[in-house]
Amino acid sequence: MNSPHQRRSPGPAPEVWENVPPRNRNFTGREELLAELRASITGEITAVVSRVEPQALHGLAGVGKTQMVVEYAWRYRSDYDLVWWIPSDQPILVRSSLAGLAPHLGLPSATATGIEDAAKAVLSALRRGEPYAKWLLIFDNADQPEDIKEIIPDGGPGHVLITSRNPRWQAEANAIPIDVFSRAESVDFLCKRVRGIDSKEADALAEALGDLPLALEQAGAVQAETGMTVEEYLPLLKERTAQLLAEGKPTEYPESMTAAWGLSVASLMAKLPEAIELLRCCAFFGPEPIPRAVFNAAPDGIAPELSSLLRDPIRRSRAIGELGRFALARIDAPGRTIQVHRLIQALVRDGLSPSEQERCRSDVHQILVATTPESPDNTADWARYASLLAHVAPSALDQNRDESVRALALDFVRYLYISGDYRSALVFVERFEERWTLDSGPDDLDVLRARVQRGIIVRELGRYNEAYEIDKATAAHMDGMAQGSDELRDARLIVLNSFGADLRARGDFIAAREHDEESVRRHEDAYGPDERRTLRAVNNLALDYGLVSLYSEARDAHARSYQGLAPGGRGVGRADVLSSWSGLARAVRLCGAYKEACDLGEDAHSFGVDELGAEHPWTLRTAKDLAIALRRAGDYDRALELASEVHGRYLRLFGPNQPDSLASAMCLANIQRSLGQIDEAFELVSETVELYPDMYGSDHPYYHGCAGNLALLHRVRGEAAKARQLNEGALAGLETNLKRDHHYSLTVATNLASDLAALGDLASARQLGQGTLRRLRVVLGMDHPMTLACAANLAADMKADGAEEEGTKLFEDTLDRYARVLAADHPDVVVAQAGRHLDCDFDPPPI
């Protein structure tokens, strides 16, 4: 075994080596613990897959847990292909740290897919050992096992290290207690750290400091930087300890650490007093690395001493350097970050009066306001938001009543939402709303803004009824307040626009259209016709038009939204552009222009992949719609390939019981049926239809439309009676909500007529087909492919029922129209020419 002075040199860095702190050149001892850790982490192999129990190092603050894990990572890094460090003291941020690994595994980044989806994809890849089987994850400062249990890989060939102050890890990991240094380790450390010290002096100093590694580091730094001897240091240490004990504080920290820290601060004060201002500021950030760039700004309103320091780059750089030299902060030059140990932060805060603490906290908030990008919708700024997110909760951003600080808090909520980390967004917004309500009352505008954001987030989580109740109550509350403020008007318009989505989610499409028509009018009055908020409202109205079969109106509204948003500009995100672009392609398809829809969809999908990534929610929705357009255009093979890919991604990212997952399942099943893969389609549709009531309710049009798809498959399988029963129920349900003159109702009616024909009831089939065709010509137009399918089916039934002349006339007219609308070799045309029945299906669009 290497001696403490002959540490194993680090081998070559693994292919992925990220976020690991620099190696401590003064690291000493811990050889037995490192050997125990290494043996434990490599010693348990099952017969099926390498499965090593996580290792949890636990002990008091300042005992050196993190430094030991840093040393392990450096010492054995050549044994791994991937080493990834995850700060874990804020559980809400662990996913974002893990998600940052995605691009290194060949997966879309969190910027592209959202944090939640990227983290799930990373865990899946690690469990499979693809593309790296030899990986090491380090969760630093994970205090509560239950907070991060689900984010620790529960299988796979890699290793997991955890550091924690909490000993309750025995049930989840192999728990290894870490104590203070042995006296020999303390002496060895000090002899390396302090030039000229002898073993007797080091022993006396270690005795006074209780062998606590962090206290030893502080003492060594003071002596190294000031030239103070041990003989001079020890009396000062005793005086400082006696003073602290006389004041009765701070009992929660080791006395030796508190005294050593006090001497470090006193020594720094004598050398560079202004550095103390910077240290106090850092104490109110989180314990995670702070980007040095945040200190390049000196916003108005911060303390004059701090402002003066931050405005002078030479003094500022010197102050940062001195914090590092006195071991009061870790300065990471490659990453351009500053990190202050949580124990030092706590000691700094406890040394300030309540008014001084409030001032420092306010300074941090103003610095965050000045250095955080303005638009969380701008994907280019997401990395900046991610680097600052770890400081939102520790800095107590929710406690500040300043309008600009609260706006910043909601920007972080928006960032989490728009990047896909819905659960974290909900945690933050609930915290802000609760605190602000206590501080400012329920009528406060910031409280209402937070509540509106909460409604949006819970709807995205699929909690439709809850979102509806939140938005309904919030709108009523705002309506009861005194009007006149532009800020209140803006907040009211946000919830107004959001409520339309609630109505769509409830299946009340007609009410949603009426609501959103009013919303667009009010947005135009407030902002003008071409402002981004108005265009978002227009895009929502376009969705409503599509859901009530007004496809031309939907196409025109989506086109208006897309043309206004596509150039970009302030507040316009790539997701907004893709949403309107994808909607336009969908509306064009619903109008019956399948080839044009494919062209639009291809362009929109390429934009989504390039700008947002292949697994961003809107890229996936665009891909699903493109697969539908390809099938409608007759390109079944390409449609199947794309639909299978999209559905697989949805299942991996969200699971089966999620709105987009359900829609992608229907898309795939419809294509499988078109290709004759009847058994596969039937199984998928059967499973999916059972899930729809849990998501939307049993009266929602989407449930009835999908039940119609299941009925269609029953008839194809030779079960016409079962198909008729299902279609009659679906048609009754659709007519209750949407009436007969709706695309969805008429689709089911067309299929029901085919059921009747298959059962030999041609008279009833003809009667239903004639009424349906008449309605389709009014709703969709004479030449819409759906209208032509109904006409072709009716013509076949007429001829089969003895009305040869009338049936032939309709048949020839339908083929003439097909020739103008679809290619001669299109599958629908081929079926119609053969006199067989065309099957019509339903694809649920996004809400």
Tab-separated table of N, CA and C in Angstrom, residues 424-515:
chain	number	residue	atom	x	y	z
A	424	SER	N	-39.945	19.981	-10.349
A	424	SER	CA	-39.181	21.019	-9.646
A	424	SER	C	-39.867	22.373	-9.777
A	425	ALA	N	-40.400	22.636	-10.954
A	425	ALA	CA	-41.123	23.898	-11.152
A	425	ALA	C	-42.276	24.003	-10.176
A	426	LEU	N	-42.978	22.891	-9.967
A	426	LEU	CA	-44.121	22.908	-9.050
A	426	LEU	C	-43.669	23.127	-7.614
A	427	VAL	N	-42.573	22.498	-7.213
A	427	VAL	CA	-42.064	22.681	-5.851
A	427	VAL	C	-41.718	24.144	-5.609
A	428	PHE	N	-41.022	24.751	-6.543
A	428	PHE	CA	-40.631	26.154	-6.386
A	428	PHE	C	-41.843	27.074	-6.353
A	429	VAL	N	-42.756	26.887	-7.293
A	429	VAL	CA	-43.875	27.835	-7.371
A	429	VAL	C	-44.791	27.690	-6.171
A	430	GLU	N	-44.945	26.486	-5.660
A	430	GLU	CA	-45.747	26.311	-4.451
A	430	GLU	C	-45.092	27.000	-3.262
A	431	ARG	N	-43.765	26.916	-3.184
A	431	ARG	CA	-43.049	27.584	-2.096
A	431	ARG	C	-43.212	29.094	-2.201
A	432	PHE	N	-43.058	29.631	-3.402
A	432	PHE	CA	-43.186	31.080	-3.578
A	432	PHE	C	-44.605	31.542	-3.254
A	433	GLU	N	-45.576	30.827	-3.788
A	433	GLU	CA	-46.965	31.236	-3.569
A	433	GLU	C	-47.315	31.215	-2.079
A	434	GLU	N	-46.887	30.188	-1.389
A	434	GLU	CA	-47.210	30.071	0.037
A	434	GLU	C	-46.565	31.205	0.838
A	435	ARG	N	-45.278	31.455	0.599
A	435	ARG	CA	-44.579	32.493	1.363
A	435	ARG	C	-45.116	33.878	1.028
A	436	TRP	N	-45.320	34.146	-0.247
A	436	TRP	CA	-45.788	35.471	-0.644
A	436	TRP	C	-47.204	35.738	-0.133
A	437	THR	N	-48.010	34.689	-0.059
A	437	THR	CA	-49.356	34.868	0.491
A	437	THR	C	-49.279	35.278	1.958
A	438	LEU	N	-48.378	34.637	2.714
A	438	LEU	CA	-48.202	35.011	4.120
A	438	LEU	C	-47.684	36.435	4.261
A	439	ASP	N	-46.760	36.813	3.389
A	439	ASP	CA	-46.132	38.134	3.497
A	439	ASP	C	-47.014	39.257	2.972
A	440	SER	N	-47.751	38.989	1.896
A	440	SER	CA	-48.422	40.079	1.181
A	440	SER	C	-49.927	39.905	1.034
A	441	GLY	N	-50.458	38.748	1.400
A	441	GLY	CA	-51.895	38.539	1.297
A	441	GLY	C	-52.312	37.971	-0.037
A	442	PRO	N	-53.502	37.417	-0.117
A	442	PRO	CA	-53.953	36.717	-1.330
A	442	PRO	C	-54.222	37.631	-2.512
A	443	ASP	N	-54.365	38.935	-2.271
A	443	ASP	CA	-54.637	39.856	-3.378
A	443	ASP	C	-53.371	40.373	-4.039
A	444	ASP	N	-52.221	40.010	-3.495
A	444	ASP	CA	-50.969	40.499	-4.057
A	444	ASP	C	-50.790	39.967	-5.475
A	445	LEU	N	-50.342	40.830	-6.369
A	445	LEU	CA	-50.236	40.444	-7.778
A	445	LEU	C	-49.212	39.336	-7.993
A	446	ASP	N	-48.116	39.354	-7.236
A	446	ASP	CA	-47.117	38.298	-7.382
A	446	ASP	C	-47.679	36.952	-6.939
A	447	VAL	N	-48.514	36.969	-5.911
A	447	VAL	CA	-49.180	35.736	-5.478
A	447	VAL	C	-50.053	35.193	-6.599
A	448	LEU	N	-50.789	36.064	-7.237
A	448	LEU	CA	-51.674	35.636	-8.314
A	448	LEU	C	-50.878	35.139	-9.521
A	449	ARG	N	-49.776	35.818	-9.825
A	449	ARG	CA	-48.928	35.344	-10.921
A	449	ARG	C	-48.398	33.935	-10.629
A	450	ALA	N	-47.979	33.717	-9.392
A	450	ALA	CA	-47.482	32.397	-9.020
A	450	ALA	C	-48.585	31.354	-9.148
A	451	ARG	N	-49.801	31.715	-8.763
A	451	ARG	CA	-50.916	30.781	-8.839
A	451	ARG	C	-51.230	30.424	-10.288
A	452	VAL	N	-51.137	31.408	-11.162
A	452	VAL	CA	-51.368	31.138	-12.589
A	452	VAL	C	-50.325	30.146	-13.106
A	453	GLN	N	-49.060	30.359	-12.733
A	453	GLN	CA	-48.013	29.443	-13.167
A	453	GLN	C	-48.240	28.047	-12.607
A	454	ARG	N	-48.730	27.966	-11.373
A	454	ARG	CA	-49.019	26.663	-10.785
A	454	ARG	C	-50.090	25.936	-11.595
A	455	GLY	N	-51.115	26.650	-12.026
A	455	GLY	CA	-52.148	26.026	-12.846
A	455	GLY	C	-51.593	25.476	-14.144
A	456	ILE	N	-50.718	26.238	-14.781
A	456	ILE	CA	-50.115	25.795	-16.044
A	456	ILE	C	-49.288	24.526	-15.828
A	457	ILE	N	-48.535	24.502	-14.733
A	457	ILE	CA	-47.640	23.372	-14.480
A	457	ILE	C	-48.434	22.106	-14.171
A	458	VAL	N	-49.444	22.211	-13.311
A	458	VAL	CA	-50.185	20.988	-12.960
A	458	VAL	C	-50.951	20.456	-14.168
A	459	ARG	N	-51.375	21.344	-15.077
A	459	ARG	CA	-52.025	20.848	-16.291
A	459	ARG	C	-51.021	20.065	-17.133
A	460	GLU	N	-49.794	20.555	-17.222
A	460	GLU	CA	-48.781	19.843	-17.991
A	460	GLU	C	-48.465	18.492	-17.360
A	461	LEU	N	-48.661	18.381	-16.072
A	461	LEU	CA	-48.462	17.109	-15.384
A	461	LEU	C	-49.632	16.152	-15.571
A	462	GLY	N	-50.665	16.598	-16.314
A	462	GLY	CA	-51.819	15.745	-16.578
A	462	GLY	C	-52.893	15.830	-15.522
A	463	ARG	N	-52.783	16.757	-14.591
A	463	ARG	CA	-53.781	16.927	-13.534
A	463	ARG	C	-54.802	17.969	-13.995
A	464	TYR	N	-55.617	17.557	-14.948
A	464	TYR	CA	-56.480	18.498	-15.660
A	464	TYR	C	-57.537	19.129	-14.763
A	465	ASN	N	-58.191	18.352	-13.934
A	465	ASN	CA	-59.232	18.912	-13.079
A	465	ASN	C	-58.658	19.921	-12.092
A	466	GLU	N	-57.497	19.604	-11.551
A	466	GLU	CA	-56.863	20.518	-10.610
A	466	GLU	C	-56.505	21.836	-11.302
A	467	ALA	N	-55.959	21.735	-12.516
A	467	ALA	CA	-55.610	22.951	-13.255
A	467	ALA	C	-56.851	23.795	-13.529
A	468	TYR	N	-57.929	23.138	-13.900
A	468	TYR	CA	-59.179	23.847	-14.176
A	468	TYR	C	-59.650	24.609	-12.941
A	469	GLU	N	-59.624	23.970	-11.791
A	469	GLU	CA	-60.092	24.618	-10.569
A	469	GLU	C	-59.179	25.771	-10.167
A	470	ILE	N	-57.881	25.603	-10.330
A	470	ILE	CA	-56.947	26.690	-10.008
A	470	ILE	C	-57.213	27.898	-10.891
A	471	ASP	N	-57.300	27.673	-12.194
A	471	ASP	CA	-57.483	28.792	-13.117
A	471	ASP	C	-58.847	29.458	-12.930
A	472	LYS	N	-59.853	28.659	-12.711
A	472	LYS	CA	-61.197	29.213	-12.513
A	472	LYS	C	-61.229	30.103	-11.277
A	473	ALA	N	-60.664	29.612	-10.170
A	473	ALA	CA	-60.653	30.390	-8.931
A	473	ALA	C	-59.780	31.640	-9.062
A	474	THR	N	-58.650	31.513	-9.744
A	474	THR	CA	-57.748	32.653	-9.901
A	474	THR	C	-58.394	33.745	-10.747
A	475	ALA	N	-59.056	33.345	-11.828
A	475	ALA	CA	-59.732	34.325	-12.680
A	475	ALA	C	-60.836	35.039	-11.905
A	476	ALA	N	-61.606	34.293	-11.140
A	476	ALA	CA	-62.679	34.915	-10.351
A	476	ALA	C	-62.114	35.871	-9.322
A	477	HIS	N	-61.006	35.485	-8.716
A	477	HIS	CA	-60.360	36.354	-7.731
A	477	HIS	C	-59.909	37.663	-8.377
A	478	MET	N	-59.276	37.562	-9.539
A	478	MET	CA	-58.812	38.762	-10.232
A	478	MET	C	-59.980	39.643	-10.657
A	479	ASP	N	-61.059	39.025	-11.110
A	479	ASP	CA	-62.219	39.799	-11.553
A	479	ASP	C	-62.836	40.574	-10.397
A	480	GLY	N	-62.648	40.074	-9.179
A	480	GLY	CA	-63.201	40.757	-8.025
A	480	GLY	C	-62.331	41.864	-7.487
A	481	MET	N	-61.150	42.040	-8.082
A	481	MET	CA	-60.239	43.088	-7.606
A	481	MET	C	-60.461	44.377	-8.399
A	482	ALA	N	-60.017	45.476	-7.805
A	482	ALA	CA	-60.120	46.772	-8.487
A	482	ALA	C	-59.268	46.743	-9.749
A	483	GLN	N	-59.850	47.121	-10.860
A	483	GLN	CA	-59.156	47.082	-12.143
A	483	GLN	C	-58.397	48.395	-12.380
A	484	GLY	N	-57.624	48.406	-13.462
A	484	GLY	CA	-56.927	49.629	-13.847
A	484	GLY	C	-55.434	49.457	-14.006
A	485	SER	N	-54.850	48.505	-13.310
A	485	SER	CA	-53.411	48.276	-13.375
A	485	SER	C	-53.062	47.456	-14.610
A	486	ASP	N	-52.037	47.896	-15.346
A	486	ASP	CA	-51.567	47.123	-16.500
A	486	ASP	C	-51.041	45.757	-16.059
A	487	GLU	N	-50.403	45.721	-14.882
A	487	GLU	CA	-49.860	44.459	-14.388
A	487	GLU	C	-50.979	43.461	-14.098
A	488	LEU	N	-52.059	43.937	-13.492
A	488	LEU	CA	-53.186	43.050	-13.231
A	488	LEU	C	-53.821	42.602	-14.539
A	489	ARG	N	-53.924	43.517	-15.493
A	489	ARG	CA	-54.469	43.145	-16.811
A	489	ARG	C	-53.634	42.043	-17.455
A	490	ASP	N	-52.286	42.191	-17.396
A	490	ASP	CA	-51.418	41.185	-18.006
A	490	ASP	C	-51.599	39.821	-17.349
A	491	ALA	N	-51.666	39.813	-16.013
A	491	ALA	CA	-51.846	38.544	-15.303
A	491	ALA	C	-53.203	37.934	-15.625
A	492	ARG	N	-54.215	38.795	-15.725
A	492	ARG	CA	-55.557	38.290	-16.037
A	492	ARG	C	-55.597	37.675	-17.425
A	493	LEU	N	-54.860	38.244	-18.378
A	493	LEU	CA	-54.853	37.710	-19.733
A	493	LEU	C	-54.102	36.377	-19.799
A	494	ILE	N	-53.093	36.209	-18.950
A	494	ILE	CA	-52.386	34.922	-18.925
A	494	ILE	C	-53.328	33.812	-18.478
A	495	VAL	N	-54.060	34.071	-17.395
A	495	VAL	CA	-54.975	33.032	-16.908
A	495	VAL	C	-56.144	32.847	-17.868
A	496	LEU	N	-56.524	33.914	-18.560
A	496	LEU	CA	-57.573	33.801	-19.570
A	496	LEU	C	-57.134	32.856	-20.681
A	497	ASN	N	-55.921	33.035	-21.152
A	497	ASN	CA	-55.396	32.181	-22.211
A	497	ASN	C	-55.234	30.745	-21.723
A	498	SER	N	-54.815	30.592	-20.475
A	498	SER	CA	-54.615	29.268	-19.910
A	498	SER	C	-55.930	28.512	-19.746
A	499	PHE	N	-56.992	29.235	-19.438
A	499	PHE	CA	-58.268	28.581	-19.163
A	499	PHE	C	-58.835	27.898	-20.408
A	500	GLY	N	-58.507	28.420	-21.572
A	500	GLY	CA	-58.951	27.765	-22.797
A	500	GLY	C	-58.402	26.355	-22.906
A	501	ALA	N	-57.139	26.169	-22.493
A	501	ALA	CA	-56.551	24.822	-22.494
A	501	ALA	C	-57.268	23.922	-21.497
A	502	ASP	N	-57.690	24.491	-20.360
A	502	ASP	CA	-58.447	23.700	-19.382
A	502	ASP	C	-59.748	23.193	-19.995
A	503	LEU	N	-60.417	24.044	-20.735
A	503	LEU	CA	-61.677	23.648	-21.369
A	503	LEU	C	-61.441	22.568	-22.420
A	504	ARG	N	-60.376	22.708	-23.181
A	504	ARG	CA	-60.058	21.673	-24.170
A	504	ARG	C	-59.779	20.346	-23.476
A	505	ALA	N	-59.032	20.404	-22.389
A	505	ALA	CA	-58.696	19.181	-21.664
A	505	ALA	C	-59.943	18.505	-21.103
A	506	ARG	N	-60.975	19.289	-20.792
A	506	ARG	CA	-62.223	18.735	-20.274
A	506	ARG	C	-63.144	18.246	-21.392
A	507	GLY	N	-62.747	18.485	-22.648
A	507	GLY	CA	-63.558	18.036	-23.774
A	507	GLY	C	-64.635	19.011	-24.197
A	508	ASP	N	-64.634	20.201	-23.623
A	508	ASP	CA	-65.652	21.199	-23.959
A	508	ASP	C	-65.098	22.093	-25.064
A	509	PHE	N	-65.045	21.551	-26.279
A	509	PHE	CA	-64.377	22.222	-27.386
A	509	PHE	C	-65.112	23.486	-27.828
A	510	ILE	N	-66.423	23.447	-27.816
A	510	ILE	CA	-67.194	24.612	-28.263
A	510	ILE	C	-67.007	25.772	-27.296
A	511	ALA	N	-67.075	25.487	-25.995
A	511	ALA	CA	-66.846	26.536	-25.006
A	511	ALA	C	-65.424	27.059	-25.088
A	512	ALA	N	-64.467	26.182	-25.377
A	512	ALA	CA	-63.074	26.617	-25.505
A	512	ALA	C	-62.923	27.588	-26.668
A	513	ARG	N	-63.578	27.288	-27.794
A	513	ARG	CA	-63.484	28.198	-28.946
A	513	ARG	C	-64.079	29.555	-28.615
A	514	GLU	N	-65.242	29.560	-28.027
A	514	GLU	CA	-65.872	30.840	-27.669
A	514	GLU	C	-65.002	31.610	-26.679
A	515	HIS	N	-64.464	30.906	-25.719
A	515	HIS	CA	-63.592	31.539	-24.726
A	515	HIS	C	-62.369	32.152	-25.389
